[in-house]
């Protein structure tokens, strides 16, 4: 049922404009007809749980049925996530503000959430700024690094000007955080973002964690985020040696 639900959600929430742009790009790469490609993309979604992004990134237009079966598509990945995790706890990690509230003692950085231009919110914001040179702005209704900004407090004539700049053309709640200062060796790799490790773990029946894989994530091309979907680069890590073990790649 989870796979069917996933397909239904994808159909309902699909960005059809992006789908047709994908068909156009794949048409140029493969030389195959647009209609045939569109039909094949839909068929792969129904049969393998592959989205149009899977289709393009993994060059499925050049793969036969047996080769396509060897891929963990977005749909298969989601079914694994549902089997290995409690859906009732997803919100604790999907919602940035909830995460910060729960793990506040571990964050080692200041943060606030603002939602409107009221005097009360500004007073909270002004107190938060005390002693900070840089801040990170994160829209709560976005993901994958979209809408994240790094602002220098000294670039603004006053706290009010900075406050107005943050709220300008934004709707909904906004998370504002003190910037993390990363290890100099990590900055040597890429200095504009906080570069991170993504470590995927699985608990066994005894509750002991096991590392399935780990990757190094780093920003790219001036971006202040390391997200792959925002143009970042990722590289595999040899978990036993603690070393990057392969070439880095971006999503394209």
PDB file of N, CA, C and O in Angstrom, residues 199-250:
ATOM      1  N   UNK A 199      25.680  10.596   7.690  1.00  0.00           N
ATOM      2  CA  UNK A 199      25.933   9.220   8.106  1.00  0.00           C
ATOM      3  C   UNK A 199      24.590   8.508   8.251  1.00  0.00           C
ATOM      4  O   UNK A 199      23.768   8.883   9.097  1.00  0.00           O
ATOM      5  N   UNK A 200      24.357   7.503   7.436  1.00  0.00           N
ATOM      6  CA  UNK A 200      23.096   6.762   7.452  1.00  0.00           C
ATOM      7  C   UNK A 200      23.266   5.531   8.329  1.00  0.00           C
ATOM      8  O   UNK A 200      24.175   4.725   8.113  1.00  0.00           O
ATOM      9  N   UNK A 201      22.414   5.406   9.334  1.00  0.00           N
ATOM     10  CA  UNK A 201      22.517   4.298  10.277  1.00  0.00           C
ATOM     11  C   UNK A 201      21.235   3.481  10.311  1.00  0.00           C
ATOM     12  O   UNK A 201      20.166   3.949   9.905  1.00  0.00           O
ATOM     13  N   UNK A 202      21.378   2.256  10.811  1.00  0.00           N
ATOM     14  CA  UNK A 202      20.236   1.358  10.951  1.00  0.00           C
ATOM     15  C   UNK A 202      20.354   0.662  12.300  1.00  0.00           C
ATOM     16  O   UNK A 202      21.421   0.147  12.642  1.00  0.00           O
ATOM     17  N   UNK A 203      19.274   0.679  13.060  1.00  0.00           N
ATOM     18  CA  UNK A 203      19.263  -0.013  14.339  1.00  0.00           C
ATOM     19  C   UNK A 203      18.895  -1.476  14.136  1.00  0.00           C
ATOM     20  O   UNK A 203      17.955  -1.789  13.407  1.00  0.00           O
ATOM     21  N   UNK A 204      19.635  -2.378  14.808  1.00  0.00           N
ATOM     22  CA  UNK A 204      19.271  -3.798  14.738  1.00  0.00           C
ATOM     23  C   UNK A 204      18.214  -4.097  15.793  1.00  0.00           C
ATOM     24  O   UNK A 204      17.739  -3.204  16.507  1.00  0.00           O
ATOM     25  N   UNK A 205      17.847  -5.362  15.919  1.00  0.00           N
ATOM     26  CA  UNK A 205      16.771  -5.740  16.840  1.00  0.00           C
ATOM     27  C   UNK A 205      17.121  -5.465  18.300  1.00  0.00           C
ATOM     28  O   UNK A 205      16.233  -5.392  19.155  1.00  0.00           O
ATOM     29  N   UNK A 206      18.421  -5.336  18.595  1.00  0.00           N
ATOM     30  CA  UNK A 206      18.850  -5.045  19.961  1.00  0.00           C
ATOM     31  C   UNK A 206      18.965  -3.543  20.225  1.00  0.00           C
ATOM     32  O   UNK A 206      19.309  -3.126  21.334  1.00  0.00           O
ATOM     33  N   UNK A 207      18.701  -2.752  19.189  1.00  0.00           N
ATOM     34  CA  UNK A 207      18.793  -1.305  19.337  1.00  0.00           C
ATOM     35  C   UNK A 207      20.174  -0.749  19.114  1.00  0.00           C
ATOM     36  O   UNK A 207      20.417   0.435  19.371  1.00  0.00           O
ATOM     37  N   UNK A 208      21.108  -1.581  18.621  1.00  0.00           N
ATOM     38  CA  UNK A 208      22.467  -1.118  18.360  1.00  0.00           C
ATOM     39  C   UNK A 208      22.550  -0.520  16.960  1.00  0.00           C
ATOM     40  O   UNK A 208      22.036  -1.106  16.005  1.00  0.00           O
ATOM     41  N   UNK A 209      23.202   0.643  16.820  1.00  0.00           N
ATOM     42  CA  UNK A 209      23.289   1.287  15.503  1.00  0.00           C
ATOM     43  C   UNK A 209      24.411   0.724  14.636  1.00  0.00           C
ATOM     44  O   UNK A 209      25.476   0.355  15.144  1.00  0.00           O
ATOM     45  N   UNK A 210      24.162   0.646  13.352  1.00  0.00           N
ATOM     46  CA  UNK A 210      25.167   0.216  12.385  1.00  0.00           C
ATOM     47  C   UNK A 210      25.220   1.242  11.269  1.00  0.00           C
ATOM     48  O   UNK A 210      24.180   1.705  10.786  1.00  0.00           O
ATOM     49  N   UNK A 211      26.430   1.626  10.869  1.00  0.00           N
ATOM     50  CA  UNK A 211      26.581   2.591   9.775  1.00  0.00           C
ATOM     51  C   UNK A 211      26.419   1.874   8.443  1.00  0.00           C
ATOM     52  O   UNK A 211      27.153   0.933   8.133  1.00  0.00           O
ATOM     53  N   UNK A 212      25.444   2.324   7.654  1.00  0.00           N
ATOM     54  CA  UNK A 212      25.205   1.748   6.326  1.00  0.00           C
ATOM     55  C   UNK A 212      26.134   2.389   5.304  1.00  0.00           C
ATOM     56  O   UNK A 212      26.764   1.710   4.500  1.00  0.00           O
ATOM     57  N   UNK A 213      26.218   3.699   5.332  1.00  0.00           N
ATOM     58  CA  UNK A 213      27.187   4.411   4.506  1.00  0.00           C
ATOM     59  C   UNK A 213      27.336   5.827   5.031  1.00  0.00           C
ATOM     60  O   UNK A 213      26.534   6.289   5.848  1.00  0.00           O
ATOM     61  N   UNK A 214      28.364   6.496   4.569  1.00  0.00           N
ATOM     62  CA  UNK A 214      28.585   7.887   4.965  1.00  0.00           C
ATOM     63  C   UNK A 214      29.136   8.650   3.774  1.00  0.00           C
ATOM     64  O   UNK A 214      29.872   8.095   2.953  1.00  0.00           O
ATOM     65  N   UNK A 215      28.773   9.919   3.671  1.00  0.00           N
ATOM     66  CA  UNK A 215      29.283  10.767   2.598  1.00  0.00           C
ATOM     67  C   UNK A 215      29.698  12.120   3.158  1.00  0.00           C
ATOM     68  O   UNK A 215      29.192  12.574   4.185  1.00  0.00           O
ATOM     69  N   UNK A 216      30.641  12.734   2.487  1.00  0.00           N
ATOM     70  CA  UNK A 216      31.042  14.111   2.776  1.00  0.00           C
ATOM     71  C   UNK A 216      30.221  15.034   1.873  1.00  0.00           C
ATOM     72  O   UNK A 216      30.099  14.780   0.671  1.00  0.00           O
ATOM     73  N   UNK A 217      29.647  16.079   2.444  1.00  0.00           N
ATOM     74  CA  UNK A 217      28.868  17.040   1.669  1.00  0.00           C
ATOM     75  C   UNK A 217      29.556  18.395   1.756  1.00  0.00           C
ATOM     76  O   UNK A 217      29.969  18.814   2.841  1.00  0.00           O
ATOM     77  N   UNK A 218      29.682  19.052   0.617  1.00  0.00           N
ATOM     78  CA  UNK A 218      30.345  20.364   0.597  1.00  0.00           C
ATOM     79  C   UNK A 218      29.651  21.282  -0.386  1.00  0.00           C
ATOM     80  O   UNK A 218      29.040  20.835  -1.359  1.00  0.00           O
ATOM     81  N   UNK A 219      29.728  22.577  -0.111  1.00  0.00           N
ATOM     82  CA  UNK A 219      29.132  23.560  -1.004  1.00  0.00           C
ATOM     83  C   UNK A 219      29.913  23.679  -2.302  1.00  0.00           C
ATOM     84  O   UNK A 219      30.935  23.022  -2.509  1.00  0.00           O
ATOM     85  N   UNK A 220      29.438  24.555  -3.169  1.00  0.00           N
ATOM     86  CA  UNK A 220      30.027  24.651  -4.497  1.00  0.00           C
ATOM     87  C   UNK A 220      29.666  26.003  -5.111  1.00  0.00           C
ATOM     88  O   UNK A 220      28.571  26.531  -4.872  1.00  0.00           O
ATOM     89  N   UNK A 221      30.590  26.572  -5.849  1.00  0.00           N
ATOM     90  CA  UNK A 221      30.291  27.739  -6.687  1.00  0.00           C
ATOM     91  C   UNK A 221      29.725  28.924  -5.903  1.00  0.00           C
ATOM     92  O   UNK A 221      28.798  29.599  -6.350  1.00  0.00           O
ATOM     93  N   UNK A 222      30.282  29.160  -4.705  1.00  0.00           N
ATOM     94  CA  UNK A 222      29.867  30.320  -3.935  1.00  0.00           C
ATOM     95  C   UNK A 222      28.646  30.139  -3.056  1.00  0.00           C
ATOM     96  O   UNK A 222      28.273  31.044  -2.315  1.00  0.00           O
ATOM     97  N   UNK A 223      28.005  28.980  -3.101  1.00  0.00           N
ATOM     98  CA  UNK A 223      26.797  28.742  -2.318  1.00  0.00           C
ATOM     99  C   UNK A 223      27.127  28.629  -0.832  1.00  0.00           C
ATOM    100  O   UNK A 223      28.188  28.138  -0.447  1.00  0.00           O
ATOM    101  N   UNK A 224      26.176  29.061   0.022  1.00  0.00           N
ATOM    102  CA  UNK A 224      26.389  28.985   1.474  1.00  0.00           C
ATOM    103  C   UNK A 224      25.809  27.705   2.070  1.00  0.00           C
ATOM    104  O   UNK A 224      25.837  27.523   3.288  1.00  0.00           O
ATOM    105  N   UNK A 225      25.270  26.823   1.238  1.00  0.00           N
ATOM    106  CA  UNK A 225      24.737  25.540   1.706  1.00  0.00           C
ATOM    107  C   UNK A 225      25.442  24.396   0.985  1.00  0.00           C
ATOM    108  O   UNK A 225      25.959  24.570  -0.122  1.00  0.00           O
ATOM    109  N   UNK A 226      25.437  23.215   1.620  1.00  0.00           N
ATOM    110  CA  UNK A 226      26.126  22.069   1.022  1.00  0.00           C
ATOM    111  C   UNK A 226      25.163  21.054   0.403  1.00  0.00           C
ATOM    112  O   UNK A 226      25.570  19.975  -0.002  1.00  0.00           O
ATOM    113  N   UNK A 227      23.873  21.409   0.330  1.00  0.00           N
ATOM    114  CA  UNK A 227      22.866  20.478  -0.177  1.00  0.00           C
ATOM    115  C   UNK A 227      23.118  20.098  -1.637  1.00  0.00           C
ATOM    116  O   UNK A 227      23.377  20.962  -2.481  1.00  0.00           O
ATOM    117  N   UNK A 228      22.988  18.816  -1.932  1.00  0.00           N
ATOM    118  CA  UNK A 228      23.159  18.343  -3.304  1.00  0.00           C
ATOM    119  C   UNK A 228      22.135  18.979  -4.231  1.00  0.00           C
ATOM    120  O   UNK A 228      22.440  19.321  -5.379  1.00  0.00           O
ATOM    121  N   UNK A 229      20.912  19.162  -3.742  1.00  0.00           N
ATOM    122  CA  UNK A 229      19.856  19.750  -4.562  1.00  0.00           C
ATOM    123  C   UNK A 229      20.058  21.242  -4.795  1.00  0.00           C
ATOM    124  O   UNK A 229      19.355  21.845  -5.599  1.00  0.00           O
ATOM    125  N   UNK A 230      21.002  21.852  -4.067  1.00  0.00           N
ATOM    126  CA  UNK A 230      21.294  23.277  -4.250  1.00  0.00           C
ATOM    127  C   UNK A 230      22.634  23.466  -4.943  1.00  0.00           C
ATOM    128  O   UNK A 230      23.242  24.532  -4.844  1.00  0.00           O
ATOM    129  N   UNK A 231      23.100  22.437  -5.647  1.00  0.00           N
ATOM    130  CA  UNK A 231      24.338  22.543  -6.404  1.00  0.00           C
ATOM    131  C   UNK A 231      25.577  22.070  -5.667  1.00  0.00           C
ATOM    132  O   UNK A 231      26.695  22.228  -6.160  1.00  0.00           O
ATOM    133  N   UNK A 232      25.384  21.490  -4.471  1.00  0.00           N
ATOM    134  CA  UNK A 232      26.521  21.019  -3.688  1.00  0.00           C
ATOM    135  C   UNK A 232      27.172  19.772  -4.270  1.00  0.00           C
ATOM    136  O   UNK A 232      26.700  19.199  -5.245  1.00  0.00           O
ATOM    137  N   UNK A 233      28.260  19.369  -3.636  1.00  0.00           N
ATOM    138  CA  UNK A 233      29.030  18.202  -4.068  1.00  0.00           C
ATOM    139  C   UNK A 233      29.041  17.187  -2.934  1.00  0.00           C
ATOM    140  O   UNK A 233      29.108  17.549  -1.760  1.00  0.00           O
ATOM    141  N   UNK A 234      28.976  15.907  -3.266  1.00  0.00           N
ATOM    142  CA  UNK A 234      29.051  14.848  -2.269  1.00  0.00           C
ATOM    143  C   UNK A 234      30.091  13.824  -2.701  1.00  0.00           C
ATOM    144  O   UNK A 234      30.300  13.609  -3.888  1.00  0.00           O
ATOM    145  N   UNK A 235      30.761  13.233  -1.714  1.00  0.00           N
ATOM    146  CA  UNK A 235      31.790  12.232  -1.993  1.00  0.00           C
ATOM    147  C   UNK A 235      31.695  11.121  -0.959  1.00  0.00           C
ATOM    148  O   UNK A 235      31.415  11.375   0.217  1.00  0.00           O
ATOM    149  N   UNK A 236      31.928   9.861  -1.368  1.00  0.00           N
ATOM    150  CA  UNK A 236      31.813   8.733  -0.433  1.00  0.00           C
ATOM    151  C   UNK A 236      32.947   8.702   0.576  1.00  0.00           C
ATOM    152  O   UNK A 236      34.061   9.139   0.288  1.00  0.00           O
ATOM    153  N   UNK A 237      32.649   8.186   1.749  1.00  0.00           N
ATOM    154  CA  UNK A 237      33.637   8.063   2.823  1.00  0.00           C
ATOM    155  C   UNK A 237      33.853   6.585   3.146  1.00  0.00           C
ATOM    156  O   UNK A 237      32.881   5.819   3.259  1.00  0.00           O
ATOM    157  N   UNK A 238      35.105   6.191   3.276  1.00  0.00           N
ATOM    158  CA  UNK A 238      35.450   4.868   3.788  1.00  0.00           C
ATOM    159  C   UNK A 238      35.252   4.920   5.302  1.00  0.00           C
ATOM    160  O   UNK A 238      36.018   5.570   6.014  1.00  0.00           O
ATOM    161  N   UNK A 239      34.205   4.259   5.786  1.00  0.00           N
ATOM    162  CA  UNK A 239      33.830   4.360   7.192  1.00  0.00           C
ATOM    163  C   UNK A 239      34.916   3.801   8.111  1.00  0.00           C
ATOM    164  O   UNK A 239      35.148   4.317   9.205  1.00  0.00           O
ATOM    165  N   UNK A 240      35.593   2.740   7.671  1.00  0.00           N
ATOM    166  CA  UNK A 240      36.616   2.122   8.511  1.00  0.00           C
ATOM    167  C   UNK A 240      37.849   3.016   8.638  1.00  0.00           C
ATOM    168  O   UNK A 240      38.457   3.115   9.702  1.00  0.00           O
ATOM    169  N   UNK A 241      38.226   3.681   7.552  1.00  0.00           N
ATOM    170  CA  UNK A 241      39.437   4.503   7.551  1.00  0.00           C
ATOM    171  C   UNK A 241      39.165   5.963   7.881  1.00  0.00           C
ATOM    172  O   UNK A 241      40.084   6.708   8.236  1.00  0.00           O
ATOM    173  N   UNK A 242      37.913   6.385   7.746  1.00  0.00           N
ATOM    174  CA  UNK A 242      37.598   7.788   7.996  1.00  0.00           C
ATOM    175  C   UNK A 242      38.145   8.716   6.935  1.00  0.00           C
ATOM    176  O   UNK A 242      38.468   9.868   7.203  1.00  0.00           O
ATOM    177  N   UNK A 243      38.230   8.233   5.698  1.00  0.00           N
ATOM    178  CA  UNK A 243      38.790   9.014   4.596  1.00  0.00           C
ATOM    179  C   UNK A 243      37.815   9.079   3.432  1.00  0.00           C
ATOM    180  O   UNK A 243      37.051   8.135   3.190  1.00  0.00           O
ATOM    181  N   UNK A 244      37.845  10.193   2.698  1.00  0.00           N
ATOM    182  CA  UNK A 244      37.102  10.255   1.442  1.00  0.00           C
ATOM    183  C   UNK A 244      37.671   9.205   0.501  1.00  0.00           C
ATOM    184  O   UNK A 244      38.884   9.140   0.284  1.00  0.00           O
ATOM    185  N   UNK A 245      36.810   8.367  -0.060  1.00  0.00           N
ATOM    186  CA  UNK A 245      37.285   7.193  -0.796  1.00  0.00           C
ATOM    187  C   UNK A 245      36.947   7.207  -2.281  1.00  0.00           C
ATOM    188  O   UNK A 245      37.186   6.228  -2.976  1.00  0.00           O
ATOM    189  N   UNK A 246      36.392   8.298  -2.769  1.00  0.00           N
ATOM    190  CA  UNK A 246      36.040   8.353  -4.186  1.00  0.00           C
ATOM    191  C   UNK A 246      35.854   9.786  -4.626  1.00  0.00           C
ATOM    192  O   UNK A 246      35.923  10.718  -3.819  1.00  0.00           O
ATOM    193  N   UNK A 247      35.611   9.975  -5.904  1.00  0.00           N
ATOM    194  CA  UNK A 247      35.454  11.318  -6.444  1.00  0.00           C
ATOM    195  C   UNK A 247      34.162  11.957  -5.948  1.00  0.00           C
ATOM    196  O   UNK A 247      33.189  11.269  -5.650  1.00  0.00           O
ATOM    197  N   UNK A 248      34.188  13.289  -5.851  1.00  0.00           N
ATOM    198  CA  UNK A 248      32.975  14.015  -5.510  1.00  0.00           C
ATOM    199  C   UNK A 248      32.158  14.244  -6.771  1.00  0.00           C
ATOM    200  O   UNK A 248      32.684  14.284  -7.876  1.00  0.00           O
ATOM    201  N   UNK A 249      30.843  14.374  -6.586  1.00  0.00           N
ATOM    202  CA  UNK A 249      29.982  14.634  -7.746  1.00  0.00           C
ATOM    203  C   UNK A 249      28.840  15.533  -7.341  1.00  0.00           C
ATOM    204  O   UNK A 249      28.450  15.581  -6.178  1.00  0.00           O
ATOM    205  N   UNK A 250      28.335  16.285  -8.293  1.00  0.00           N
ATOM    206  CA  UNK A 250      27.136  17.100  -8.066  1.00  0.00           C
ATOM    207  C   UNK A 250      25.964  16.404  -8.730  1.00  0.00           C
ATOM    208  O   UNK A 250      26.117  15.370  -9.382  1.00  0.00           O
TER     209      UNK A 250
END
